[in-house]
Coordinates of C-alpha atoms in Angstrom, one line a residue:
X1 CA -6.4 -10.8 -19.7
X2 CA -6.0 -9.0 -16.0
X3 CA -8.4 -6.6 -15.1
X4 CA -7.1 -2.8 -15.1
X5 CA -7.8 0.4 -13.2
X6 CA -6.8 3.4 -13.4
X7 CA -4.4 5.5 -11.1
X8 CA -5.0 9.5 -11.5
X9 CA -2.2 11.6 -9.3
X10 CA -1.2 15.3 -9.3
X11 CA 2.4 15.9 -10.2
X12 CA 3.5 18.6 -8.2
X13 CA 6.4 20.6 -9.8
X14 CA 9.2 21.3 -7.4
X15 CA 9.5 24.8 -8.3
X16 CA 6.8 26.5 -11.0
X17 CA 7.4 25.6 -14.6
X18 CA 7.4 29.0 -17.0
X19 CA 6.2 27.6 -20.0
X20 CA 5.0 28.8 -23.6
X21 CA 1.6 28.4 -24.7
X22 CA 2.7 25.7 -26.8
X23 CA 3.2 23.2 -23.9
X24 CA 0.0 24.1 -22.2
X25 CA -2.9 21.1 -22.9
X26 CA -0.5 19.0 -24.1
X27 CA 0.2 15.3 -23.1
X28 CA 3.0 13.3 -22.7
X29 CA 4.0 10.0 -22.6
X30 CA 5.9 8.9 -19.0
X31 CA 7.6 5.9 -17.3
X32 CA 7.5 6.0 -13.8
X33 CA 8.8 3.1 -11.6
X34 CA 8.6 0.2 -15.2
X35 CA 4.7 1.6 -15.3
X36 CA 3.9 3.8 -18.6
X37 CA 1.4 6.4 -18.0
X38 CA 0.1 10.1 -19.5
X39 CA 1.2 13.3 -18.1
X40 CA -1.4 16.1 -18.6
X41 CA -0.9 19.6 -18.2
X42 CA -3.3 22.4 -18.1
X43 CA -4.7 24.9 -20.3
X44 CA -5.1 28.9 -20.9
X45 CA -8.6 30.0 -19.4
X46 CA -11.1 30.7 -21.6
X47 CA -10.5 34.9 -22.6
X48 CA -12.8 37.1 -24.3
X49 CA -11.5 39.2 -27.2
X50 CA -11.3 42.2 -25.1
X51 CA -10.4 40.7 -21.3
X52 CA -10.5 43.2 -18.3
X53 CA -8.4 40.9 -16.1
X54 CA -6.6 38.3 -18.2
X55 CA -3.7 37.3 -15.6
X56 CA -6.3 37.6 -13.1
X57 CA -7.5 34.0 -14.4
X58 CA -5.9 30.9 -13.5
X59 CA -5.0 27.8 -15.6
X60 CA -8.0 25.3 -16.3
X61 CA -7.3 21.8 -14.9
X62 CA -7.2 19.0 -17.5
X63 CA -10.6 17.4 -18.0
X64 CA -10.5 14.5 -15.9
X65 CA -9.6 16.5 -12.7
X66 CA -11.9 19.7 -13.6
X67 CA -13.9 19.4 -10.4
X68 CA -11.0 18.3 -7.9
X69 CA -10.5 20.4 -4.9
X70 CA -8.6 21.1 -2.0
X71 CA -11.5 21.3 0.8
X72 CA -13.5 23.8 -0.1
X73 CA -10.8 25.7 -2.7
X74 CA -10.6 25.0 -6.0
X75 CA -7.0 23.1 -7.3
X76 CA -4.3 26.3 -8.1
X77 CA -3.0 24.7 -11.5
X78 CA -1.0 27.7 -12.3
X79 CA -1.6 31.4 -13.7
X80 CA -1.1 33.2 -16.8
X81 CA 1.8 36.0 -17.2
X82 CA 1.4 37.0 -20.6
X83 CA -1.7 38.5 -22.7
X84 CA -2.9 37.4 -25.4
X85 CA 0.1 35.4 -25.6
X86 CA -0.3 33.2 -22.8
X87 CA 2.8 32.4 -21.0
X88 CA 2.1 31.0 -17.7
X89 CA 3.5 30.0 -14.6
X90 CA 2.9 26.1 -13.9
X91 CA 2.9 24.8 -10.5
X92 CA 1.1 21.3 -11.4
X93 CA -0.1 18.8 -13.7
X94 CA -2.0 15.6 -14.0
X95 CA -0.9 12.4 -14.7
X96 CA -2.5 8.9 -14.9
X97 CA -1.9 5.2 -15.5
X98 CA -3.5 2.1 -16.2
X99 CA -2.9 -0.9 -13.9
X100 CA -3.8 -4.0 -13.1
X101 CA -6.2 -4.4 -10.6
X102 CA -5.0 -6.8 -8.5
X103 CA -1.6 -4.9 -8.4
X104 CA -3.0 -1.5 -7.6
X105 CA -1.1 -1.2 -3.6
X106 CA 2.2 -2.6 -5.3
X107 CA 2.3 -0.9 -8.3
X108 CA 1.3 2.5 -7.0
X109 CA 4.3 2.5 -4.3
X110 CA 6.9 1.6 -7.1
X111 CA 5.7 4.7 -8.8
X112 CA 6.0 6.6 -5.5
X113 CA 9.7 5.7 -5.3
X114 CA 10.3 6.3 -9.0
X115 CA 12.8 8.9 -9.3
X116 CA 11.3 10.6 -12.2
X117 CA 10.8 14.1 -10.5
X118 CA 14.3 14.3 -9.7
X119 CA 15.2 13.2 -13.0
X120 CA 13.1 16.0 -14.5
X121 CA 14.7 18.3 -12.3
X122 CA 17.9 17.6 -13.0
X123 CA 17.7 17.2 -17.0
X124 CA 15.5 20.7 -16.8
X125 CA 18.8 22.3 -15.3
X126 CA 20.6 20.7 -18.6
X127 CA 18.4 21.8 -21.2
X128 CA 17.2 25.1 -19.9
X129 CA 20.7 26.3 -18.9
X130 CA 19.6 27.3 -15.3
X131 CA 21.5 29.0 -12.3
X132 CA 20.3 32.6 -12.0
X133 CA 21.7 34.1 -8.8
X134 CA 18.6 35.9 -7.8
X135 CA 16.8 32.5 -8.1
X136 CA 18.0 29.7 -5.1
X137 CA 16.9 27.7 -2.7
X138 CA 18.6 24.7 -1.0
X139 CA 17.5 21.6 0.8
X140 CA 14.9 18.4 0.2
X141 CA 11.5 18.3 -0.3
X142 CA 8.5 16.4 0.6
X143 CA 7.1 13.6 -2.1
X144 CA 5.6 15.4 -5.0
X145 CA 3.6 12.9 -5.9
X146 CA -0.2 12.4 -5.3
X147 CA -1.8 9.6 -6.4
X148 CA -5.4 8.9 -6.3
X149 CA -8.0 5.5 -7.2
X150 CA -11.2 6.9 -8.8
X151 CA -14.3 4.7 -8.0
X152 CA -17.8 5.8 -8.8
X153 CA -18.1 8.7 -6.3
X154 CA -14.6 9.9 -4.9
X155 CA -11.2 10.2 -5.0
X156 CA -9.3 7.3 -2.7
X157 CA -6.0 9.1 -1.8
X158 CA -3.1 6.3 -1.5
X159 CA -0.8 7.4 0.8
X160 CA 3.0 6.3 0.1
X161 CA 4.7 3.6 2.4
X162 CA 8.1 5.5 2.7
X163 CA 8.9 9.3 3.1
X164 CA 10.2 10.0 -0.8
X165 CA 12.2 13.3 -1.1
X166 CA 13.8 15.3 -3.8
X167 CA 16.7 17.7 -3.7
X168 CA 16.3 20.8 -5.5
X169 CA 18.7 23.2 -4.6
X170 CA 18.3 26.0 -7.3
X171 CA 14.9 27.6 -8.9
X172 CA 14.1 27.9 -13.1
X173 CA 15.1 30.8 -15.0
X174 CA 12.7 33.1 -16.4
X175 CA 13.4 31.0 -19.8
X176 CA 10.2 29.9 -21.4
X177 CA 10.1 26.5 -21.6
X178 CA 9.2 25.3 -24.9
X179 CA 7.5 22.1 -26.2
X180 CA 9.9 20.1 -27.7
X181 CA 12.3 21.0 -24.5
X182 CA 9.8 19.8 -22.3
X183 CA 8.9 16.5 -24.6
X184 CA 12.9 15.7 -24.4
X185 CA 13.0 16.3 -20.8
X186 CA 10.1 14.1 -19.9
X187 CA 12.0 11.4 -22.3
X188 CA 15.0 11.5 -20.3
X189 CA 13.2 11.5 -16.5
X190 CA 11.2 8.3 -18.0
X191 CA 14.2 6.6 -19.2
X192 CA 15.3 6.6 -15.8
X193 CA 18.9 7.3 -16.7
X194 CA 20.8 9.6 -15.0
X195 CA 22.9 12.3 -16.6
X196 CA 26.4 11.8 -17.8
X197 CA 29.2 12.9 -15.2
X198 CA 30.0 15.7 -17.2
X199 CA 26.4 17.3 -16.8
X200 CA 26.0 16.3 -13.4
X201 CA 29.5 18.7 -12.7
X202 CA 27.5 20.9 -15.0
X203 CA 24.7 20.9 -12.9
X204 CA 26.7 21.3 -9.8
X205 CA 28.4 24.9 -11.6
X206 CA 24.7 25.7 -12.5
X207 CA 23.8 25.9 -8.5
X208 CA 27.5 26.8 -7.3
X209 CA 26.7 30.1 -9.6
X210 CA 22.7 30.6 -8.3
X211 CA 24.4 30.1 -4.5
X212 CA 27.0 32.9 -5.9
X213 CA 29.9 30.8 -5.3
X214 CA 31.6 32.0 -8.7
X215 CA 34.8 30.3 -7.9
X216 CA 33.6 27.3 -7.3
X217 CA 31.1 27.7 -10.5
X218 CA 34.4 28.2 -12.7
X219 CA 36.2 24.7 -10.9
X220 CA 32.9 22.3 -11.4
X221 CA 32.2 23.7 -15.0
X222 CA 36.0 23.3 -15.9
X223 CA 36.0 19.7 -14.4
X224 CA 32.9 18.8 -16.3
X225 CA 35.2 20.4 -19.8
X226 CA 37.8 17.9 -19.0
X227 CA 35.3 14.8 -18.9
X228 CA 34.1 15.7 -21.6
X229 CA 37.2 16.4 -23.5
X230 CA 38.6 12.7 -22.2
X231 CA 35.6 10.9 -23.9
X232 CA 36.0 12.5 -26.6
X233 CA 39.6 12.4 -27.5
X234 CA 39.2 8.3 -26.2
X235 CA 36.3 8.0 -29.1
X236 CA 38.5 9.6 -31.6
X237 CA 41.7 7.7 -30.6
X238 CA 39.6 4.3 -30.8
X239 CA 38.2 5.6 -34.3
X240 CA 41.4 6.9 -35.6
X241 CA 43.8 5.3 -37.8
X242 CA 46.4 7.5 -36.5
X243 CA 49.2 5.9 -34.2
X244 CA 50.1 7.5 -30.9
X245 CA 52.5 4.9 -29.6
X246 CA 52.0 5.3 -25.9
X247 CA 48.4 6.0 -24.7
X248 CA 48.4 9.9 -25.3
X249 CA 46.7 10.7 -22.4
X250 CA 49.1 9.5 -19.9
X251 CA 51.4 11.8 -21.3
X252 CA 52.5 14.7 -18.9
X253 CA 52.2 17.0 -21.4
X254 CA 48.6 15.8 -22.1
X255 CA 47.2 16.0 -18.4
X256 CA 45.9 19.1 -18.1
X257 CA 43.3 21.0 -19.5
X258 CA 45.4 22.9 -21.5
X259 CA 46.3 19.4 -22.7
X260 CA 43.3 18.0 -23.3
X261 CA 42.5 21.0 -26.0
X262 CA 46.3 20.2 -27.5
X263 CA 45.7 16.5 -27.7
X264 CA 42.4 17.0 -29.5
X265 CA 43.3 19.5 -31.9
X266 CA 45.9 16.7 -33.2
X267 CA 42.4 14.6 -33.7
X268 CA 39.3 15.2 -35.8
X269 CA 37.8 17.2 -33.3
X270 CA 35.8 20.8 -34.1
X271 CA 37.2 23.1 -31.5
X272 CA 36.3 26.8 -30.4
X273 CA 38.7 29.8 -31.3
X274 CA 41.7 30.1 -29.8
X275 CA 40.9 33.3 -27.8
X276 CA 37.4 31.3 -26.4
X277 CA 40.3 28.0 -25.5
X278 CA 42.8 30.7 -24.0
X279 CA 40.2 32.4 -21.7
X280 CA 39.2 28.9 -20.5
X281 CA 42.2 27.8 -19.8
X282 CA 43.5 31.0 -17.9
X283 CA 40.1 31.5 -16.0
X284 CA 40.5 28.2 -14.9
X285 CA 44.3 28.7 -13.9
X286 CA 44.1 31.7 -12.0
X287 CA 41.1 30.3 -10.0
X288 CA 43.0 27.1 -9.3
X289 CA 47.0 28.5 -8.9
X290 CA 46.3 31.9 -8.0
X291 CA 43.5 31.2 -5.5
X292 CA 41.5 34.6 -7.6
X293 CA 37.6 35.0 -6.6
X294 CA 36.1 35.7 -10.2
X295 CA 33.1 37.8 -10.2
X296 CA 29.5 37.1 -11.6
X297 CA 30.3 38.1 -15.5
X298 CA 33.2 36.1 -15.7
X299 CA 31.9 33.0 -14.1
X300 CA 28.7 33.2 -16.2
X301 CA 30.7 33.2 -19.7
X302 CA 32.7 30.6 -17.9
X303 CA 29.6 27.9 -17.5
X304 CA 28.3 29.3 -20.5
X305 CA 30.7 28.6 -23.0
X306 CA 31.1 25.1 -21.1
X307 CA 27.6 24.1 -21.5
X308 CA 27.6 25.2 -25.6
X309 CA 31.5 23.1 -25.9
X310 CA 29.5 20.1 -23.7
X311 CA 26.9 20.1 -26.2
X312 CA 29.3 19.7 -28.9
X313 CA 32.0 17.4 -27.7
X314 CA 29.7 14.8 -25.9
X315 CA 26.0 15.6 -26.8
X316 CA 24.7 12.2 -25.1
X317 CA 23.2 13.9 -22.2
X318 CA 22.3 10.2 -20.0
X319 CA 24.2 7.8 -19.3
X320 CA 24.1 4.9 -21.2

């Protein structure tokens, strides 16, 4: 059996994680580039029963990076926002993998180009619902990735072959992330799958709405309600024993949105009220035929009921 080494790295978020106490200390399994590793995230600081300066204390690093700095300065991990409860803003954690050691050069660039970070990103977006207006920022970023080979007395940075970037073009909520969120999300980066079309358009009405573009908020989240409509009126047709004739969905009358919501209502399909369809459909209508510039409230309950019908018609969030 090959000899193995380990690879220790600092995963920097791309934008600061805030996450409930139950997430903090906690490891998780990853996958990055076919190479299974831990990812480690730091803990609350150590508080006495009556603290003068709780938030004034940052995050302890995990144990096997407790002594890392950067020159003279100690690693910034994060900070607590919340005491005693101990909410806290996360701008890093650790993560580590064991490899063979005559593979360490090759292995470590595959995990480099892995693109697990924007993965995580983009599922994070999914889950947590994101696309606060007061929270944006567009453009790429550096490689958030740092990746380190121990030996007895130092840290051996490995520096990546190829510039790696990642495009994050809104910031989190103020939502706190919770533990079994942030288990599922690192599931879905380490898959390596990316999302369903549906959630990507769903992504893309998440940022149109942080950018304020409301209009074009209401046209990506009502595209992303018709994908998701179409796969699931084509499971139900292929499961039904019901005879359409004609493939239903070629129908004119069928086309639309509005006749995506008619077609499946003639299937076994759960659907919303009929005010919550009608205020879809006519948002959707007068953005598109009557060239109208919704405002923030409307495009919010827009995306928002099209992220809770998403999660009900088509919950498979990757691709398959």
């Amino acid at each position: 059996m090959a000899d193995s080494t380990q690879i220790l790295g600092l995963l920097n978020f791309p934008f600061a994680l805030c996450c409930s106490p139950d997430v903090l200390g906690q490891s998780f399994p990853i996958r990055m580039g076919d190479y299974h590793g831990t990812l480690e995230m730091p803990s609350l600081p150590s508080w006495g029963e009556k603290e003068k300066d709780p938030l004034h204390k940052g995050l302890k690093a995990p144990a096997a990076a407790s002594t890392w700095k950067r020159g003279d300065d100690p690693i910034v991990w994060g900070h607590p926002l919340s005491y005693p409860e101990g909410v806290s803003s996360v701008e890093r954690a650790l993560i580590s993998f064991d490899i063979t050691v005559d593979d360490v050069e090759t292995s470590v660039q595959k995990i480099y180009q892995s693109n697990w970070i924007q993965l995580f990103s983009d599922y994070y977006e999914i889950l947590e619902e994101r696309g606060q207006k007061n929270m944006y920022v567009s453009g790429s970023i550096g490689s958030r990735l740092e990746l380190f080979h121990p030996d007895s007395s130092s840290l051996g940075y490995i520096r990546p072959h190829r510039k790696v970037e990642v495009v994050i073009t809104a910031l989190p909520s103020a939502n706190n992330l919770k533990l079994d969120v942030f288990r599922q999300i690192c599931k879905l980066a380490s898959d390596g799958l990316p999302p369903n079309l549906q959630y990507r358009l769903l992504i893309d009405s998440y940022r149109a709405l942080a950018r304020e573009d409301y209009r074009k908020a209401i046209l990506e989240a009502a595209s992303a309600l018709e994908v998701s409509l179409t796969k699931r009126i084509i499971l139900e047709l292929n499961n039904s024993e019901t005879k359409f004739g004609e493939n239903p969905l070629k129908q004119y009358s069928y086309r639309t949105l509005g006749g995506r919501f008619k077609l499946a209502a003639l299937l076994p399909i759960a659907l919303p009220e009929k005010e919550r369809i009608s205020f879809i459909i006519e948002a959707r209508n007068s953005v598109i035929h009557e060239a109208t510039f919704p405002g923030l409230v409307a495009a919010q309950k827009f995306v928002s009921e099209t992220a809770l019908l998403l999660s009900h018609l088509t919950p498979n969030l990757s691709q398959d």
